[in-house]
Coordinates of C-alpha atoms and ligand atoms in Angstrom, one line a residue:
X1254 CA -44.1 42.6 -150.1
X1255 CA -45.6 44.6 -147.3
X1256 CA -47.2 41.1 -145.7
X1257 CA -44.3 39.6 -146.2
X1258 CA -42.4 42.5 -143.9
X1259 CA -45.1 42.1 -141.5
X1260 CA -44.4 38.5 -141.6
X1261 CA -40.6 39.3 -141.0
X1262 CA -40.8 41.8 -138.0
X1263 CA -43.6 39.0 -136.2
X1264 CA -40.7 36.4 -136.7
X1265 CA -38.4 38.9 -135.3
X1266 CA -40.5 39.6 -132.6
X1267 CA -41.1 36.4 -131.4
X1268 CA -37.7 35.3 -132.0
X1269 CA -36.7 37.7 -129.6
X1270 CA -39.3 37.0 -127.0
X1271 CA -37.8 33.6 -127.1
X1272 CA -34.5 34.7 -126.4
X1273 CA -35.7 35.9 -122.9
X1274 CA -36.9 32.7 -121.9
X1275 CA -34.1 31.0 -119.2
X1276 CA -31.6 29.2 -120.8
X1277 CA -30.4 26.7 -118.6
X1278 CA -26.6 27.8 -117.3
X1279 CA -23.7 26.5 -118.7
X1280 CA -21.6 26.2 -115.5
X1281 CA -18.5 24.9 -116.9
X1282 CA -15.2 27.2 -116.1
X1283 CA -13.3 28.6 -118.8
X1284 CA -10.6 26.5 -120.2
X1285 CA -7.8 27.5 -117.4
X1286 CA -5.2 28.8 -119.8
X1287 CA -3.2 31.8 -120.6
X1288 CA -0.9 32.9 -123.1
X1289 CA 2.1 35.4 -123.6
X1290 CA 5.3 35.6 -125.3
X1291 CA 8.8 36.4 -123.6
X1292 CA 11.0 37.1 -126.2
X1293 CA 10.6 34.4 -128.4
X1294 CA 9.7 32.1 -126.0
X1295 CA 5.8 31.2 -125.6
X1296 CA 4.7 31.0 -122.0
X1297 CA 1.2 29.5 -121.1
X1298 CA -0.1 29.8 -117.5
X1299 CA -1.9 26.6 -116.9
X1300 CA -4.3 26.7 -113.9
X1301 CA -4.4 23.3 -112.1
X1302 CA -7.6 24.4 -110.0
X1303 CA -8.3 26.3 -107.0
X1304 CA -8.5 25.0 -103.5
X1305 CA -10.3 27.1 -100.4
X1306 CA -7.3 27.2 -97.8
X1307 CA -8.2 28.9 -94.3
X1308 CA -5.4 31.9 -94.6
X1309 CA -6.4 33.2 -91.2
X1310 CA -5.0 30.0 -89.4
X1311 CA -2.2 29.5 -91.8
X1312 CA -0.8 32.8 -91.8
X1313 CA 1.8 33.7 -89.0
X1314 CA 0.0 36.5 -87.8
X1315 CA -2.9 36.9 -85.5
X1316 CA -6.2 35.4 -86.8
X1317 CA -7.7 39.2 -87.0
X1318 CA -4.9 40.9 -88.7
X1319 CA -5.4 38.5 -91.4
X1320 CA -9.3 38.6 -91.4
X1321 CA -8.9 42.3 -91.7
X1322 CA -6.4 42.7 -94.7
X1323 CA -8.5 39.8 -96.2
X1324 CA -12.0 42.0 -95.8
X1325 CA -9.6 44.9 -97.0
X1326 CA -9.0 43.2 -100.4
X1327 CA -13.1 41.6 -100.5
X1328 CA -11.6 38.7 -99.8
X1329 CA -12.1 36.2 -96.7
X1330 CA -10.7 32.9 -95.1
X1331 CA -10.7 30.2 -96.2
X1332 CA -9.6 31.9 -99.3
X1333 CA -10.1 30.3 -102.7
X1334 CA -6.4 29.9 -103.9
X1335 CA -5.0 28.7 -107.2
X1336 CA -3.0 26.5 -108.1
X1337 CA -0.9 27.4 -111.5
X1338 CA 1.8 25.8 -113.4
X1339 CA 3.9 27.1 -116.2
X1340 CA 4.5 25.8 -119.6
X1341 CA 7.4 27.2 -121.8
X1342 CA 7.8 26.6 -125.3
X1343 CA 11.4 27.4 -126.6
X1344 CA 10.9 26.6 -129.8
X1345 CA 13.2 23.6 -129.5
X1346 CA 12.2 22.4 -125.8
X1347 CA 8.6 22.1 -124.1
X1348 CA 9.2 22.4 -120.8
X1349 CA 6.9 21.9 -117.8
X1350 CA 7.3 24.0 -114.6
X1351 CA 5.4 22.0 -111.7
X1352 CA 2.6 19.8 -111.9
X1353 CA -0.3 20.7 -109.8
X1354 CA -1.4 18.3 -107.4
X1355 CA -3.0 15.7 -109.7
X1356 CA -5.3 13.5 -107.1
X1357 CA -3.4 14.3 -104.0
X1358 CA -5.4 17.5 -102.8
X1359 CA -9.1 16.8 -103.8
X1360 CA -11.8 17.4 -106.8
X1361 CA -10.8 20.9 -107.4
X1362 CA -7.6 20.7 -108.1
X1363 CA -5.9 18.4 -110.7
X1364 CA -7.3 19.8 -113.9
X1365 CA -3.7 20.5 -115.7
X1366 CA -3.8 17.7 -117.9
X1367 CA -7.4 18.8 -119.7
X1368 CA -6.0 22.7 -119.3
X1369 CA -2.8 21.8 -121.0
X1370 CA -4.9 19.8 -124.0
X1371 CA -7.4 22.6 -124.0
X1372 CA -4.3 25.2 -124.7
X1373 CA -2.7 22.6 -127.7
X1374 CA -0.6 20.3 -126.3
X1375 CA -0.6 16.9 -125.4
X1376 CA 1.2 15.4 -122.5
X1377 CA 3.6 12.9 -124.7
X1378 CA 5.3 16.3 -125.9
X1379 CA 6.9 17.8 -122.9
X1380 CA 10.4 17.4 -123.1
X1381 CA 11.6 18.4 -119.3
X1382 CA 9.8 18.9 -116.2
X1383 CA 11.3 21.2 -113.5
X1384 CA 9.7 21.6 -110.0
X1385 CA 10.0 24.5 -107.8
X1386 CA 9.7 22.5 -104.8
X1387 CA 8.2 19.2 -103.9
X1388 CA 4.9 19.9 -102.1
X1389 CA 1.8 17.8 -103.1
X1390 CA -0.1 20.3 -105.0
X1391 CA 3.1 21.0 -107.0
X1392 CA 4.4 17.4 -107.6
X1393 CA 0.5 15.3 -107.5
X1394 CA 0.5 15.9 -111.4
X1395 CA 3.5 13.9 -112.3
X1396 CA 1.2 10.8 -111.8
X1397 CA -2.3 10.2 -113.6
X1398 CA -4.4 6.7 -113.1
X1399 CA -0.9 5.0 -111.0
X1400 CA 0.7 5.9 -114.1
X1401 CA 3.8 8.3 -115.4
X1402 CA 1.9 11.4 -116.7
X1403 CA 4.4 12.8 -119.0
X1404 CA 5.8 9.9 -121.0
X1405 CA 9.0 11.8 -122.3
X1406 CA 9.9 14.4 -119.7
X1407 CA 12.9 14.3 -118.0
X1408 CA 12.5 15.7 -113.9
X1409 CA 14.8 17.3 -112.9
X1410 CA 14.6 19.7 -109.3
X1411 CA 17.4 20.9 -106.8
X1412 CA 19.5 18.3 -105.4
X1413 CA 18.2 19.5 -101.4
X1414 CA 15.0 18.9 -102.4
X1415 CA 14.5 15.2 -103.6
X1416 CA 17.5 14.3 -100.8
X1417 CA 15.3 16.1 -98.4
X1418 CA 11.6 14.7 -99.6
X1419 CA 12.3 11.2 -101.1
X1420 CA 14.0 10.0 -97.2
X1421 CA 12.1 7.6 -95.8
X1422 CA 14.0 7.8 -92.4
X1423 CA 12.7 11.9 -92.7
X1424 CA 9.4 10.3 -92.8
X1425 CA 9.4 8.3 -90.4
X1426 CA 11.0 11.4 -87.9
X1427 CA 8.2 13.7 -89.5
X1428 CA 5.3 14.7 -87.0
X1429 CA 2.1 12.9 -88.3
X1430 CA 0.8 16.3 -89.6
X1431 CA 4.4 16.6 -92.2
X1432 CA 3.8 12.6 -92.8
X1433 CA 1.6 13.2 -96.0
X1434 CA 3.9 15.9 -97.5
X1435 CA 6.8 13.1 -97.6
X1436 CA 4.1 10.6 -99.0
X1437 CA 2.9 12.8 -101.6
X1438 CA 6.6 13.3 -102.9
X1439 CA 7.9 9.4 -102.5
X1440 CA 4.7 8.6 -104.7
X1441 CA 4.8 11.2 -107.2
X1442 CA 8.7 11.8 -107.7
X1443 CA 9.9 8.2 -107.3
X1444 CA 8.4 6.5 -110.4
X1445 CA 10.4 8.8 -111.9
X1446 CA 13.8 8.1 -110.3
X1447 CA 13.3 4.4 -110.8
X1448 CA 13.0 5.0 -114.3
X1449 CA 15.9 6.8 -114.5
X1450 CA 13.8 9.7 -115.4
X1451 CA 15.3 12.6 -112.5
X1452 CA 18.1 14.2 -113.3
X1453 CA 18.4 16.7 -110.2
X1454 CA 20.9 19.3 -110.3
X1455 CA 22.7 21.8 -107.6
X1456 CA 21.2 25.6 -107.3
X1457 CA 22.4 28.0 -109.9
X1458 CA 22.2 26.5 -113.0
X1459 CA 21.0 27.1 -117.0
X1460 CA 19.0 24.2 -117.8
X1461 CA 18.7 24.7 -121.3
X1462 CA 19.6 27.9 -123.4
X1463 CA 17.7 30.8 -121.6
X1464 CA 16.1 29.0 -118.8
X1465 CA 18.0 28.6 -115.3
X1466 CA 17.3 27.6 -112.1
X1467 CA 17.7 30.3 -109.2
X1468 CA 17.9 28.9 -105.8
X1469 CA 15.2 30.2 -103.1
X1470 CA 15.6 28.4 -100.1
X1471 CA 12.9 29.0 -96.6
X1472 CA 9.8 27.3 -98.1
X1473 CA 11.8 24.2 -98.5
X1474 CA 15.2 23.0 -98.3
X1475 CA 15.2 23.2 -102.2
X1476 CA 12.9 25.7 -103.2
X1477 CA 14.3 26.8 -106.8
X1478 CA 13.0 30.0 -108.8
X1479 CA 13.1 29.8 -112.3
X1480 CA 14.5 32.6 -115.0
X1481 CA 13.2 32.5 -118.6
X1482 CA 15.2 34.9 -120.7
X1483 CA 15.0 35.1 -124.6
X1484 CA 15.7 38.5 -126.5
X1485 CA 16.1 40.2 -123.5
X1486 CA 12.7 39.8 -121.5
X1487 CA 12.5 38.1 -118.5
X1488 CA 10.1 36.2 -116.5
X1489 CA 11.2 34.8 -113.2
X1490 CA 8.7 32.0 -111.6
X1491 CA 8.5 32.1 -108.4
X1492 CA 6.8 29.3 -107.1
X1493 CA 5.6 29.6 -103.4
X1494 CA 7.5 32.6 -102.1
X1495 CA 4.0 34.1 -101.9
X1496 CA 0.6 32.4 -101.2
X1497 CA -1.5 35.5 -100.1
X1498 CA -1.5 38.5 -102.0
X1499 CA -3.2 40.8 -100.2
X1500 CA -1.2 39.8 -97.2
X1501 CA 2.2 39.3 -98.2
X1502 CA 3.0 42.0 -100.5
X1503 CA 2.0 44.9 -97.8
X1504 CA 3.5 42.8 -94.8
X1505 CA 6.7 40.2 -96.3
X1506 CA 7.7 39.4 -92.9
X1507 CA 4.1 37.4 -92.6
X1508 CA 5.1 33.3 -92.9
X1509 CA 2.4 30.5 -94.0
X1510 CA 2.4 27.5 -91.8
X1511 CA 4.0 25.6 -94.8
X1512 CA 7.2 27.6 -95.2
X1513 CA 9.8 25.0 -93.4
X1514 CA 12.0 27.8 -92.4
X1515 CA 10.0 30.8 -91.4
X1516 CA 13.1 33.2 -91.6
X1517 CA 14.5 32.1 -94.4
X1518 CA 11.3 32.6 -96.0
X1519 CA 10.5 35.8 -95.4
X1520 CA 14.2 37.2 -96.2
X1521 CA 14.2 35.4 -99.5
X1522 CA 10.3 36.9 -100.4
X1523 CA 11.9 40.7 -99.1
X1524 CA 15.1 40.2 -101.2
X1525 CA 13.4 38.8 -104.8
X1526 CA 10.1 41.2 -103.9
X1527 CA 13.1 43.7 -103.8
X1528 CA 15.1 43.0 -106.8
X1529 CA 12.1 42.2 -109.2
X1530 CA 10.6 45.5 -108.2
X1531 CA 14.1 47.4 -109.0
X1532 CA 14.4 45.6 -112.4
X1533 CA 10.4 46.0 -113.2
X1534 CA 11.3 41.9 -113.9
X1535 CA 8.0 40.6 -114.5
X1536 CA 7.1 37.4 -112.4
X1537 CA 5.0 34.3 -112.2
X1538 CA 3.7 32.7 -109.0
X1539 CA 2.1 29.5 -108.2
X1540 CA -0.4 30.6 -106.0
X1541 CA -1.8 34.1 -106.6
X1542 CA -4.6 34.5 -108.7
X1543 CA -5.0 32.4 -111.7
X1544 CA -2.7 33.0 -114.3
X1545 CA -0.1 34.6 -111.4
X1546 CA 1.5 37.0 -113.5
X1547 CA 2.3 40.8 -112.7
X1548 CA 4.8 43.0 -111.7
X1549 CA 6.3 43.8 -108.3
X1550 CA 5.7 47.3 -106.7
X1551 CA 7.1 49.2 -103.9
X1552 CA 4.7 50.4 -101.7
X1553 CA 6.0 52.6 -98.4
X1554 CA 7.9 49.8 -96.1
X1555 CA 6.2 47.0 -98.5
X1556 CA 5.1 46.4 -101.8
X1557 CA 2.6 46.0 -104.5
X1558 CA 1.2 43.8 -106.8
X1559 CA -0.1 44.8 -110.3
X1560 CA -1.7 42.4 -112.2
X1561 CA -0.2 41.9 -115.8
X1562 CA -2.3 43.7 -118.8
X1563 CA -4.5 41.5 -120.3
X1564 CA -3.0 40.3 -123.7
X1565 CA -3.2 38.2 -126.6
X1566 CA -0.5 37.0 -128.8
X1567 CA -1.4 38.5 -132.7
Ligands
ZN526 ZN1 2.3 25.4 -103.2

């Protein structure tokens, strides 16, 4: 008995000792999803990836203003910035809200199909796709392998936007820097239209039962905002009416070199910052961190942004 417990705390011993040696590192992220309820709607944030973007050139303020709010927030250009989509379950719709960029933006990006499998779905079941705007890293993931990615969607995004993105005579005016923005959209959109797959529609709208379209314009032509309302909580997706938090929400006026009307953009970010903030409305973006969900502060002249509490659905 006694030899035998000897025998038991040497085992435990060395079982222990072998626990310090170096395992080898696993390296592989964290499947990139995140879940909530809104009412009785389920709402997973699916990360498409991050991409390093260099926020002091992009930002419409001078390179040091930038560098310093970065450093401020132990951040620094180029800035690792994610990419994140929405998926809504409705309980009698799955619907899609962007797509990420698929293989339009490079090997760090174009991971929602393997996030969206990872969180329990499959691509075949998403019933509607809606798309806050038609930049590459928000349309690249309609395609996958040359092919339609999501079999049974329906597209559907404001009527500006796909009039505005899907000309080819726009193209061929665009300055060879805008070029690949029209490309991106002509080859990730137009599939769809030729199989009679986009259904656009015209700003305000409810798509289905407690999700509508708001209309945002100043990032693009058609930049749409989505409300998802179900037993009286709201989330209001945002898309790109912010791209650098610790920028933007302290100075609103501050425009990205992407926004196509720079005005326009920055009134539309001041007036949703402003109402979301006064209705405590909680909001999803595309492009701050990964999953992109908080709430909207004031903060003196500007406001701030407060992560959502982590939680788990029970
Ligand atoms: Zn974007």
């Amino acid at each position: 008995m006694l030899l035998a417990g000897i025998a038991l705390t040497a085992f435990n011993m060395l079982n222990s000792l072998s626990a310090q040696a170096a395992a080898p590192m696993a390296h592989n992220p964290a499947p990139g999803f995140y879940r909530i309820m809104v009412g009785e709607f389920e709402i997973t944030a699916l990360s498409d990836g991050t991409v390093d973007l260099p926020m002091n050139k992009l930002l419409n303020q001078s390179q040091k203003k930038t560098d310093q709010a970065l450093a401020y927030a132990f951040e620094q250009s180029p800035l690792e910035t994610s990419v994140n989509t929405f998926l809504v379950n409705t309980g009698s719709k799955l619907i899609l809200i962007d797509t990420g960029a698929g293989n339009l933006f490079g090997p760090t990006l174009g991971k929602l199909i393997t996030n969206l499998k990872a969180s329990g779905y499959q691509p075949e079941q998403v019933d509607e796709i809606y798309l806050t705007h038609m930049h590459p890293d928000h349309v690249g993931g309609l395609m996958a392998n040359g092919a339609i990615a999501f079999p049974n969607a329906v597209l559907r995004a404001d009527r500006h936007e796909s009039e505005f993105w899907l000309s080819k005579s726009n193209m061929d005016r665009a300055t060879p820097d805008n070029k690949g923005f029209f490309q991106g959209a002509i080859a990730s959109v137009s599939p769809y239209v030729e199989a009679e797959k986009y259904i656009p529609f015209d700003g305000d709208a409810e798509l289905v039962p407690g999700v509508s379209s708001v209309l945002s314009q100043g990032h693009t032509v058609g930049h749409t905002s989505y409300l998802i309302q179900s037993k009286g909580q709201k989330l209001l997706l945002i898309g790109d009416l912010i791209h650098v938090a610790a920028v933007q929400f302290d100075t609103p006026s501050v425009t990205i070199a992407f926004d196509s009307d720079q005005k326009q953009a920055a009134a539309e970010r001041l007036k949703v910052f402003s109402s979301a903030a006064k209705d405590g409305i909680l909001v999803g973006a595309a492009h701050l961190p990964f999953p992109g969900m908080g709430h909207v502060g004031v903060n003196g002249k500007g406001f701030r942004w407060i992560p959502m509490n982590y939680t788990q659905i029970r």
